[in-house]
mmCIF file of C-alpha atoms in Angstrom:
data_model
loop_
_atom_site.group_PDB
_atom_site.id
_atom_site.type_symbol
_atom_site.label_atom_id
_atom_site.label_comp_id
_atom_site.label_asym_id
_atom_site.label_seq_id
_atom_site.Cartn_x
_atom_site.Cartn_y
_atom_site.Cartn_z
ATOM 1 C CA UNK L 1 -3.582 24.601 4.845
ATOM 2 C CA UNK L 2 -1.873 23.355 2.407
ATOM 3 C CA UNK L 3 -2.305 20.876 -1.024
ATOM 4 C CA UNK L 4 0.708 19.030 -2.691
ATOM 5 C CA UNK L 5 0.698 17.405 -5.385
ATOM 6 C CA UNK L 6 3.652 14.812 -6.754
ATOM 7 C CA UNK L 7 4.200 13.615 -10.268
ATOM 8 C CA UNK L 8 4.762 10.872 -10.937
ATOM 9 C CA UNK L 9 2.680 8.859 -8.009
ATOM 10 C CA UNK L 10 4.475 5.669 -9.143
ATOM 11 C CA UNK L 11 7.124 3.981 -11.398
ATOM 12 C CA UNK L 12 8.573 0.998 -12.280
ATOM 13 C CA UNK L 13 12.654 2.131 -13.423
ATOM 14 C CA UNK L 14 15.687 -0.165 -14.809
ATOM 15 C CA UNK L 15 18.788 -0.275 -12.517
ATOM 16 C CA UNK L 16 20.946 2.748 -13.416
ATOM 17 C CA UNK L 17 18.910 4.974 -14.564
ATOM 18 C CA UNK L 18 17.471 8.016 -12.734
ATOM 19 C CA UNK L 19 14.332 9.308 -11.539
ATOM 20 C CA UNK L 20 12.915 12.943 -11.295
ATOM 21 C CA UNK L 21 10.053 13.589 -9.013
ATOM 22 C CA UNK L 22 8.314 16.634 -8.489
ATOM 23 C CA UNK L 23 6.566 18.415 -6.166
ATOM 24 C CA UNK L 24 4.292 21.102 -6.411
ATOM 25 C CA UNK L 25 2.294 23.179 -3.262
ATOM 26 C CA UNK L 26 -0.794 25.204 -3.973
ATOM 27 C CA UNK L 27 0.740 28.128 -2.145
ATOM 28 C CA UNK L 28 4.166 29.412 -1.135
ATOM 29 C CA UNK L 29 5.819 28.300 2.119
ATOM 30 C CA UNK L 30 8.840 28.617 3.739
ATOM 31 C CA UNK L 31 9.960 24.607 4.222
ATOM 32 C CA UNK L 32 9.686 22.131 1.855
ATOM 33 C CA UNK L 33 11.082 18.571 3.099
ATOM 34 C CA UNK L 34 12.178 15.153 0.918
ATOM 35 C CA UNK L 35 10.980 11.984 2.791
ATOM 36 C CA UNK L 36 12.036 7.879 1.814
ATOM 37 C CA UNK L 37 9.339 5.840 3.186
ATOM 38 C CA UNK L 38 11.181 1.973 2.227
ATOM 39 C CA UNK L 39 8.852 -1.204 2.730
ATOM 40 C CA UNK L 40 7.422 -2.163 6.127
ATOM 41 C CA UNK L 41 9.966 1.155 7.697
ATOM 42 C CA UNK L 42 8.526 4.549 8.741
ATOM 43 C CA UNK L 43 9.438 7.491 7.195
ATOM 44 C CA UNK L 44 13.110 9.098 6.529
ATOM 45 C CA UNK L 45 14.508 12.201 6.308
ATOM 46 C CA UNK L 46 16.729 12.890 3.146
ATOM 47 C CA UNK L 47 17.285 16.551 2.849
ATOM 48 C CA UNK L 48 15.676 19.811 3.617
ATOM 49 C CA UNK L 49 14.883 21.789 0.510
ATOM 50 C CA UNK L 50 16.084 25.334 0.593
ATOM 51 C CA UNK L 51 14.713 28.181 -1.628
ATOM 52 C CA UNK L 52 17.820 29.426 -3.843
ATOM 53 C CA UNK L 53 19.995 27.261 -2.859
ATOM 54 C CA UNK L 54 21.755 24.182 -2.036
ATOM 55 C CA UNK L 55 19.657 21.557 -0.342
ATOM 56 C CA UNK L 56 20.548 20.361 3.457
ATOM 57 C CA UNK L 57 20.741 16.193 3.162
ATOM 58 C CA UNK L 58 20.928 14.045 6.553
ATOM 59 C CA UNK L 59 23.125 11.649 7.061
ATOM 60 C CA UNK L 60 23.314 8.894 5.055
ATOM 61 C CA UNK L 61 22.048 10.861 1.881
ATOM 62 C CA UNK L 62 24.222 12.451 -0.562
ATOM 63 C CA UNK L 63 23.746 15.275 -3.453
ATOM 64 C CA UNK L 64 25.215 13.242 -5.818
ATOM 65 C CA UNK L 65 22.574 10.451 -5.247
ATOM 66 C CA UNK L 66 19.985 12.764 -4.569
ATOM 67 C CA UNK L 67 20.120 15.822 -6.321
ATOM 68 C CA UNK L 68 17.374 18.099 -5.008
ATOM 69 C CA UNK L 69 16.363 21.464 -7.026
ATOM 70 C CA UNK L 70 13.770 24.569 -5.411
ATOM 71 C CA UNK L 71 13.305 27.102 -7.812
ATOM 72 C CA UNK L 72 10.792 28.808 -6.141
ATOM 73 C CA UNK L 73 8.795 29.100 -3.000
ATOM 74 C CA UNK L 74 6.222 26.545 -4.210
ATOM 75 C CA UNK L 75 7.969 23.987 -6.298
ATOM 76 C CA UNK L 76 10.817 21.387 -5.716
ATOM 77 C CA UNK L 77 12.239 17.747 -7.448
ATOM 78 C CA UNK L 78 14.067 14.880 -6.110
ATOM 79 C CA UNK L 79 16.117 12.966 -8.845
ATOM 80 C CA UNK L 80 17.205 9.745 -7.428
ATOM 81 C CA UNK L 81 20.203 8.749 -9.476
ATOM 82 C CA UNK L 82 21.798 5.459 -11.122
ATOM 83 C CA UNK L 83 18.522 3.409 -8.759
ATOM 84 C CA UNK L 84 19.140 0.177 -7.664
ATOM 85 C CA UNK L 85 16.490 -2.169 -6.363
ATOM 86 C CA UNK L 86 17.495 -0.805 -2.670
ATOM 87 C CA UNK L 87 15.800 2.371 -3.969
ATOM 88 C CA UNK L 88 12.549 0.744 -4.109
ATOM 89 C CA UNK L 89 10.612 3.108 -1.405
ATOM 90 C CA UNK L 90 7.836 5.716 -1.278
ATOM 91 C CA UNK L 91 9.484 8.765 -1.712
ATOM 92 C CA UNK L 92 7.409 11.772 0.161
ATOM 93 C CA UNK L 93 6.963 15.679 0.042
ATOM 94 C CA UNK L 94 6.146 17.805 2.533
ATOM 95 C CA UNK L 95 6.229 21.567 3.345
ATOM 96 C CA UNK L 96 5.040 23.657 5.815
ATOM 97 C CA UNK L 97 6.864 23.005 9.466
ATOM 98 C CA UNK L 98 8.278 26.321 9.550
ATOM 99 C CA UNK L 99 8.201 29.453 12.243
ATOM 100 C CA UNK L 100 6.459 29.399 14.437
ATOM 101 C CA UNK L 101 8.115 26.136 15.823
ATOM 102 C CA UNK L 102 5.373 23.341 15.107
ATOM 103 C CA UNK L 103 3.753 24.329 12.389
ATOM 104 C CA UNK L 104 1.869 21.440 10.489
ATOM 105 C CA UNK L 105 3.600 20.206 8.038
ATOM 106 C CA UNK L 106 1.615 18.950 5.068
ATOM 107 C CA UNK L 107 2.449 15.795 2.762
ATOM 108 C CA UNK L 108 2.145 14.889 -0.695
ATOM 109 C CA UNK L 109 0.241 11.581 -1.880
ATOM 110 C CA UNK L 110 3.960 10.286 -2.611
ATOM 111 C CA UNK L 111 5.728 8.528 -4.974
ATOM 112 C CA UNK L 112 5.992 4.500 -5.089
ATOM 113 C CA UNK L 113 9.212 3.472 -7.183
ATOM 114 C CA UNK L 114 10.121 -0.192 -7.918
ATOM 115 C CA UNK L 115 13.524 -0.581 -9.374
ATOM 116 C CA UNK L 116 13.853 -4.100 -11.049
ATOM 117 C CA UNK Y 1 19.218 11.563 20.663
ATOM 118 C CA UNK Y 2 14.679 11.535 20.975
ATOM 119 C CA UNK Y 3 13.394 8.128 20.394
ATOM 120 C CA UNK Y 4 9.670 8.100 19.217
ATOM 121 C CA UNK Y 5 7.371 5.120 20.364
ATOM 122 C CA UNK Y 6 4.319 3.929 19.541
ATOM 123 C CA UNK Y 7 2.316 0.960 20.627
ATOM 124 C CA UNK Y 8 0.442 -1.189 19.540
ATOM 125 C CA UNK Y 9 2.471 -1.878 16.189
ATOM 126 C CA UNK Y 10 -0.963 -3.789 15.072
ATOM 127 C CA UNK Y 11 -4.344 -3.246 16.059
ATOM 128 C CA UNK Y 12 -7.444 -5.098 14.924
ATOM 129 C CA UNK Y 13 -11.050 -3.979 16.502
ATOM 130 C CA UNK Y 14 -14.159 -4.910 15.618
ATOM 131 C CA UNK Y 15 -16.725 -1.755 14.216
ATOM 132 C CA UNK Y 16 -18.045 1.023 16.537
ATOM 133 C CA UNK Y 17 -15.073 0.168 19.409
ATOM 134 C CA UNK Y 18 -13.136 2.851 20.947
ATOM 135 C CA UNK Y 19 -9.572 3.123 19.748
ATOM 136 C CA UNK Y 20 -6.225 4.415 21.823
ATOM 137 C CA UNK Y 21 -3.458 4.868 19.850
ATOM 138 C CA UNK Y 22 -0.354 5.778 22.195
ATOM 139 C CA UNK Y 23 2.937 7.496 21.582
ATOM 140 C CA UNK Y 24 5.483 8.707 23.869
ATOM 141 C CA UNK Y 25 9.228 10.257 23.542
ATOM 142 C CA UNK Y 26 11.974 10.762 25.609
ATOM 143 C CA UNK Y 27 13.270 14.530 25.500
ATOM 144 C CA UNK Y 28 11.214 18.033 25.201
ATOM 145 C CA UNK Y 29 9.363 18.885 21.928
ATOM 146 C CA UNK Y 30 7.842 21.962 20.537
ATOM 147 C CA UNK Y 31 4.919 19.732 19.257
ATOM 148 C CA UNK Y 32 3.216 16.344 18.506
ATOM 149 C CA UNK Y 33 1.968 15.496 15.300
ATOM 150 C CA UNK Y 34 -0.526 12.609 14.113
ATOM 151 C CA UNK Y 35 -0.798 11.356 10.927
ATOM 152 C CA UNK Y 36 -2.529 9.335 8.816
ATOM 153 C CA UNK Y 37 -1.123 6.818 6.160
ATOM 154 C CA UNK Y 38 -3.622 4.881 4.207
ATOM 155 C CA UNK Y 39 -2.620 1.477 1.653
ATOM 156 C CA UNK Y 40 -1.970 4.020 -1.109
ATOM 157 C CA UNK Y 41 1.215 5.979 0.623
ATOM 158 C CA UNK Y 42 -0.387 9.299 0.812
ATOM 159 C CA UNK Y 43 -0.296 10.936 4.647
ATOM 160 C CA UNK Y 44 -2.584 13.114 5.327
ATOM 161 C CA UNK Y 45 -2.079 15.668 8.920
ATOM 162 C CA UNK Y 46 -4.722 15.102 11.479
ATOM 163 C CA UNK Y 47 -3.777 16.682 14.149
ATOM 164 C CA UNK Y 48 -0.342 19.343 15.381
ATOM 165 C CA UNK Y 49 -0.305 19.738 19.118
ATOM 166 C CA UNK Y 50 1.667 21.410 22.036
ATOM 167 C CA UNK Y 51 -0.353 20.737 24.774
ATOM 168 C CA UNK Y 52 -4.516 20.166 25.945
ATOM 169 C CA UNK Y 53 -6.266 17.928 24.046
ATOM 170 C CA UNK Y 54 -7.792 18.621 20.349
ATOM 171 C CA UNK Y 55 -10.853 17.161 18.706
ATOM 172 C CA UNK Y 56 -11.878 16.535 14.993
ATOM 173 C CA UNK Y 57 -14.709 15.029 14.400
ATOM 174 C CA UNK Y 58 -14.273 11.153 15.875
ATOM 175 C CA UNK Y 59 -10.937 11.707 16.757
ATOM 176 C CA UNK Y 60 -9.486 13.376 19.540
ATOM 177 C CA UNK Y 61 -5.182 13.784 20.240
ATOM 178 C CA UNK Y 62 -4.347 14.369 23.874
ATOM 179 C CA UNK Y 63 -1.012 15.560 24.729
ATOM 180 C CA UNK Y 64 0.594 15.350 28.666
ATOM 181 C CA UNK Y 65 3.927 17.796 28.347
ATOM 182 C CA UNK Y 66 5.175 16.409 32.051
ATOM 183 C CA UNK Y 67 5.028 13.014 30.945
ATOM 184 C CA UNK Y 68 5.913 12.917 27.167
ATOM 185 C CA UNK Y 69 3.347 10.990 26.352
ATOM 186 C CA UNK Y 70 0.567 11.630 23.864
ATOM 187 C CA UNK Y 71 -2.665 9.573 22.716
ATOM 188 C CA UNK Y 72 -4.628 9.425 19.585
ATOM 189 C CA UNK Y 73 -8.578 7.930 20.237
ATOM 190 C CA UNK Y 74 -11.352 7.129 17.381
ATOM 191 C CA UNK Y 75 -14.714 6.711 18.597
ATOM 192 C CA UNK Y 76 -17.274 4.616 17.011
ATOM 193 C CA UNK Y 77 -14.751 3.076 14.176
ATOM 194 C CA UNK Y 78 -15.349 2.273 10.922
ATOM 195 C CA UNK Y 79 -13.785 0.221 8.624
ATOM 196 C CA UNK Y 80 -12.549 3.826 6.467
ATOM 197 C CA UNK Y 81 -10.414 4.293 9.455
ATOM 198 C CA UNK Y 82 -8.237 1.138 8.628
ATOM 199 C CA UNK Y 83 -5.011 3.121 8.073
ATOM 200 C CA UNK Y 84 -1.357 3.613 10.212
ATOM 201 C CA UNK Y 85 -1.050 6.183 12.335
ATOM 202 C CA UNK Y 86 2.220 7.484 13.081
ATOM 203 C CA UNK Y 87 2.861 9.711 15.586
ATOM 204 C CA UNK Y 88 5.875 12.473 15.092
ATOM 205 C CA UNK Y 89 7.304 15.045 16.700
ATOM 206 C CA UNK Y 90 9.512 18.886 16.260
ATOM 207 C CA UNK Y 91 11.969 20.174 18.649
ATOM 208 C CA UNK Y 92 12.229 24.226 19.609
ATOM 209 C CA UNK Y 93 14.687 25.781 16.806
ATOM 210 C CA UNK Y 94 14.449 22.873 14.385
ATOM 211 C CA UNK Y 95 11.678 22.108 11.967
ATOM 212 C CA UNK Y 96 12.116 18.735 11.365
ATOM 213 C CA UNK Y 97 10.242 15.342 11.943
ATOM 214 C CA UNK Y 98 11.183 12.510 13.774
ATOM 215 C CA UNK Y 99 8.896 9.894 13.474
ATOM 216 C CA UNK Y 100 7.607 6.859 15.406
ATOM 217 C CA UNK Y 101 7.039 3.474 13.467
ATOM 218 C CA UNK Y 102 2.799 3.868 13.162
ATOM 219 C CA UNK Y 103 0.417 1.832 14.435
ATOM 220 C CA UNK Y 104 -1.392 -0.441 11.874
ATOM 221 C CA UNK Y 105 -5.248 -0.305 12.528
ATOM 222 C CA UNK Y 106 -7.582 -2.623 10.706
ATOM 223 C CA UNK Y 107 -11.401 -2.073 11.427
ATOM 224 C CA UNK Y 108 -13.722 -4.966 10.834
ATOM 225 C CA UNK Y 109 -16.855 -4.733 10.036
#
């Protein structure tokens, strides 16, 4: 298994200013995932978060709004850019999920913005 | 495109009942997650399954490939187990989640 751990677990940001939020795993795995949870919704995909290079974002997300940085094999951020109160949302890690197909994919305690 | 549905959306029980949690989908998977999300926002992986039935403790995941439909059951409740529980899935070749809407479960005591 796997632990995560997310800094910081919550904020409260002015409008148009940014946010970096980082994720660290206790070991090194192959997938590491971004996630938007936004009130009362389940849980979103933004972007897959590759090792060495650019992330891949899902539609509807962009680089620009979302930068996303890996490093390394065990360590990622999210920076959500110029926020807005539609940013408000728990923002999620995860890793694990990689091959063989299935494997569990483990979460971090998130991150629970409020942009006023 | 592999819709993910879960029912109930809200379920209240009374201590010590026997919970069903249900989730089905519509195309082939490589395997069915549950998950737990408690008040806080943290999820925590309970079960990953591709087929058979799997047991933890009070809670046991059943999974029926033929008819894409999967449950989640708690025996003998407790309030601790007020959480959602949202059921996901992964398709063969891609890694990612898609996720049904949870099931809110509130356990009185």
């Amino acid at each position: 298994s796997a632990v995560i751990s997310q800094k910081p677990s919550r904020d409260i940001c002015q409008r148009g200013t940014s946010l970096t939020i980082q994720c660290q795993v206790d070991s090194q795995v192959t997938m590491m995932f971004w996630y938007r949870q936004q009130p009362g919704q389940s849980l979103t995909l933004i972007a897959t978060a590759n090792q060495g290079s650019e992330a891949t974002y899902e539609s509807g997300f962009v680089i620009d709004k979302f930068p996303i940085s890996r490093p390394n094999l065990t360590f990622s951020t999210l920076t959500v850019s110029n926020m807005s109160p539609e940013d408000s949302s728990i923002y999620l890690c995860s890793a694990g999920g990689g091959r063989p197909e299935g494997e569990t994919q483990y979460f971090g305690p998130g991150t629970r913005l409020l942009v006023l | 495109k592999n819709e993910v549905e879960q029912s109930p959306q809200n379920l209240t029980a009374q201590e010590g009942e026997f919970i069903t949690i249900n989730c089905s989908y519509s195309v082939g998977i490589s395997a069915l997650h549950w998950l737990q999300q408690h008040p806080g926002g943290g999820i925590v992986s309970l079960f990953m399954l591709s087929s058979g039935k799997k047991k933890h403790g009070r809670l046991i995941a059943t999974i029926n490939i033929q008819e894409k439909h999967s449950s989640l059951h708690i025996t003998a409740s407790h309030p601790r187990d007020s959480a959602v529980y949202i059921c996901a899935v992964s398709y063969f070749g891609n890694e990612k989640l898609t996720f049904g809407t949870g099931t809110r479960l509130t356990i009185i005591p």
